Short mmCIF file of N, CA and C in Angstrom, two decimals:
data_model
loop_
_atom_site.label_atom_id
_atom_site.label_comp_id
_atom_site.label_asym_id
_atom_site.label_seq_id
_atom_site.Cartn_x
_atom_site.Cartn_y
_atom_site.Cartn_z
N UNK A 1 129.36 86.93 70.87
CA UNK A 1 128.06 86.52 70.39
C UNK A 1 126.98 86.81 71.44
N UNK A 2 127.30 86.56 72.72
CA UNK A 2 126.33 86.82 73.79
C UNK A 2 126.06 88.32 73.87
N UNK A 3 127.09 89.16 73.64
CA UNK A 3 126.89 90.61 73.69
C UNK A 3 125.91 91.08 72.62
N UNK A 4 125.98 90.51 71.43
CA UNK A 4 125.07 90.89 70.36
C UNK A 4 123.64 90.51 70.73
N UNK A 5 123.46 89.32 71.25
CA UNK A 5 122.13 88.88 71.66
C UNK A 5 121.61 89.75 72.80
N UNK A 6 122.46 90.06 73.76
CA UNK A 6 122.04 90.91 74.88
C UNK A 6 121.69 92.31 74.39
N UNK A 7 122.43 92.83 73.44
CA UNK A 7 122.13 94.15 72.88
C UNK A 7 120.80 94.14 72.14
N UNK A 8 120.54 93.11 71.36
CA UNK A 8 119.27 93.00 70.66
C UNK A 8 118.10 92.86 71.63
N UNK A 9 118.29 92.09 72.68
CA UNK A 9 117.23 91.93 73.68
C UNK A 9 116.98 93.26 74.39
N UNK A 10 118.05 93.97 74.75
CA UNK A 10 117.90 95.26 75.41
C UNK A 10 117.17 96.26 74.52
N UNK A 11 117.54 96.30 73.24
CA UNK A 11 116.88 97.20 72.29
C UNK A 11 115.40 96.84 72.15
N UNK A 12 115.12 95.56 72.08
CA UNK A 12 113.73 95.11 71.98
C UNK A 12 112.91 95.48 73.21
N UNK A 13 113.50 95.33 74.38
CA UNK A 13 112.79 95.68 75.62
C UNK A 13 112.55 97.19 75.68
N UNK A 14 113.55 97.98 75.31
CA UNK A 14 113.37 99.44 75.29
C UNK A 14 112.27 99.85 74.33
N UNK A 15 112.29 99.28 73.13
CA UNK A 15 111.28 99.62 72.13
C UNK A 15 109.89 99.18 72.58
N UNK A 16 109.80 97.99 73.16
CA UNK A 16 108.51 97.50 73.64
C UNK A 16 107.97 98.36 74.77
N UNK A 17 108.85 98.78 75.67
CA UNK A 17 108.37 99.60 76.79
C UNK A 17 107.91 100.98 76.32
N UNK A 18 108.63 101.59 75.38
CA UNK A 18 108.21 102.89 74.84
C UNK A 18 106.89 102.74 74.09
N UNK A 19 106.76 101.68 73.29
CA UNK A 19 105.52 101.46 72.56
C UNK A 19 104.36 101.21 73.51
N UNK A 20 104.60 100.48 74.59
CA UNK A 20 103.54 100.21 75.57
C UNK A 20 103.04 101.50 76.20
N UNK A 21 103.98 102.37 76.59
CA UNK A 21 103.58 103.64 77.20
C UNK A 21 102.84 104.50 76.18
N UNK A 22 103.31 104.53 74.95
CA UNK A 22 102.66 105.32 73.92
C UNK A 22 101.25 104.80 73.62
N UNK A 23 101.10 103.48 73.59
CA UNK A 23 99.77 102.90 73.37
C UNK A 23 98.85 103.22 74.54
N UNK A 24 99.39 103.16 75.75
CA UNK A 24 98.58 103.45 76.94
C UNK A 24 98.10 104.90 76.92
N UNK A 25 98.97 105.81 76.51
CA UNK A 25 98.62 107.22 76.46
C UNK A 25 97.93 107.61 75.16
N UNK A 26 97.82 106.65 74.24
CA UNK A 26 97.19 106.87 72.93
C UNK A 26 97.89 108.01 72.17
N UNK A 27 99.21 107.96 72.17
CA UNK A 27 100.00 108.99 71.50
C UNK A 27 100.89 108.34 70.44
N UNK A 28 101.12 109.03 69.33
CA UNK A 28 101.98 108.47 68.28
C UNK A 28 103.47 108.52 68.66
N UNK A 29 104.24 107.67 68.04
CA UNK A 29 105.69 107.72 68.23
C UNK A 29 106.23 108.95 67.51
N UNK A 30 107.10 109.69 68.16
CA UNK A 30 107.72 110.84 67.51
C UNK A 30 109.24 110.70 67.61
N UNK A 31 109.95 111.70 67.14
CA UNK A 31 111.41 111.63 67.08
C UNK A 31 112.04 111.49 68.46
N UNK A 32 111.42 112.08 69.48
CA UNK A 32 111.96 111.97 70.84
C UNK A 32 111.94 110.53 71.32
N UNK A 33 110.87 109.81 71.00
CA UNK A 33 110.78 108.41 71.42
C UNK A 33 111.80 107.54 70.70
N UNK A 34 111.99 107.77 69.41
CA UNK A 34 113.00 107.01 68.68
C UNK A 34 114.39 107.36 69.20
N UNK A 35 114.59 108.61 69.58
CA UNK A 35 115.87 109.01 70.17
C UNK A 35 116.12 108.33 71.50
N UNK A 36 115.04 108.18 72.30
CA UNK A 36 115.16 107.48 73.58
C UNK A 36 115.58 106.03 73.36
N UNK A 37 114.97 105.37 72.38
CA UNK A 37 115.33 103.98 72.09
C UNK A 37 116.76 103.90 71.56
N UNK A 38 117.14 104.81 70.68
CA UNK A 38 118.49 104.81 70.12
C UNK A 38 119.53 105.08 71.21
N UNK A 39 119.26 106.06 72.08
CA UNK A 39 120.19 106.38 73.15
C UNK A 39 120.32 105.22 74.13
N UNK A 40 119.20 104.58 74.45
CA UNK A 40 119.24 103.41 75.33
C UNK A 40 120.02 102.27 74.73
N UNK A 41 119.86 102.06 73.43
CA UNK A 41 120.62 101.01 72.75
C UNK A 41 122.10 101.32 72.74
N UNK A 42 122.43 102.59 72.50
CA UNK A 42 123.84 102.99 72.53
C UNK A 42 124.43 102.83 73.92
N UNK A 43 123.67 103.19 74.94
CA UNK A 43 124.13 103.02 76.32
C UNK A 43 124.34 101.54 76.64
N UNK A 44 123.41 100.69 76.20
CA UNK A 44 123.56 99.25 76.42
C UNK A 44 124.80 98.73 75.69
N UNK A 45 125.04 99.23 74.48
CA UNK A 45 126.22 98.82 73.71
C UNK A 45 127.50 99.17 74.46
N UNK A 46 127.57 100.39 75.00
CA UNK A 46 128.76 100.83 75.73
C UNK A 46 128.94 100.00 77.01
N UNK A 47 127.85 99.80 77.75
CA UNK A 47 127.94 99.03 78.99
C UNK A 47 128.37 97.59 78.72
N UNK A 48 127.83 96.99 77.66
CA UNK A 48 128.20 95.61 77.34
C UNK A 48 129.65 95.50 76.87
N UNK A 49 130.21 96.58 76.31
CA UNK A 49 131.63 96.54 75.95
C UNK A 49 132.53 96.81 77.14
N UNK A 50 132.06 97.62 78.06
CA UNK A 50 132.86 97.87 79.26
C UNK A 50 132.84 96.68 80.22
N UNK A 51 131.69 96.05 80.32
CA UNK A 51 131.51 94.90 81.23
C UNK A 51 130.94 93.73 80.43
N UNK A 52 131.79 93.03 79.68
CA UNK A 52 131.28 91.95 78.82
C UNK A 52 130.70 90.78 79.64
N UNK A 53 129.67 90.20 79.07
CA UNK A 53 129.08 89.00 79.69
C UNK A 53 129.98 87.82 79.41
N UNK A 54 130.01 86.89 80.33
CA UNK A 54 130.89 85.73 80.13
C UNK A 54 130.08 84.49 79.88
#
């Protein structure tokens, strides 16, 4: 259960940081940005399964 919450928090932080940078640069979200968020979420998922939180 903690891993799911940690994964959701990590995904939210990644999405918020990408959106913040895009807003700062006044640029729209494109496929590369969504790929960055998806890849980061997948990496967090793998790390949380390799090193589970207790």
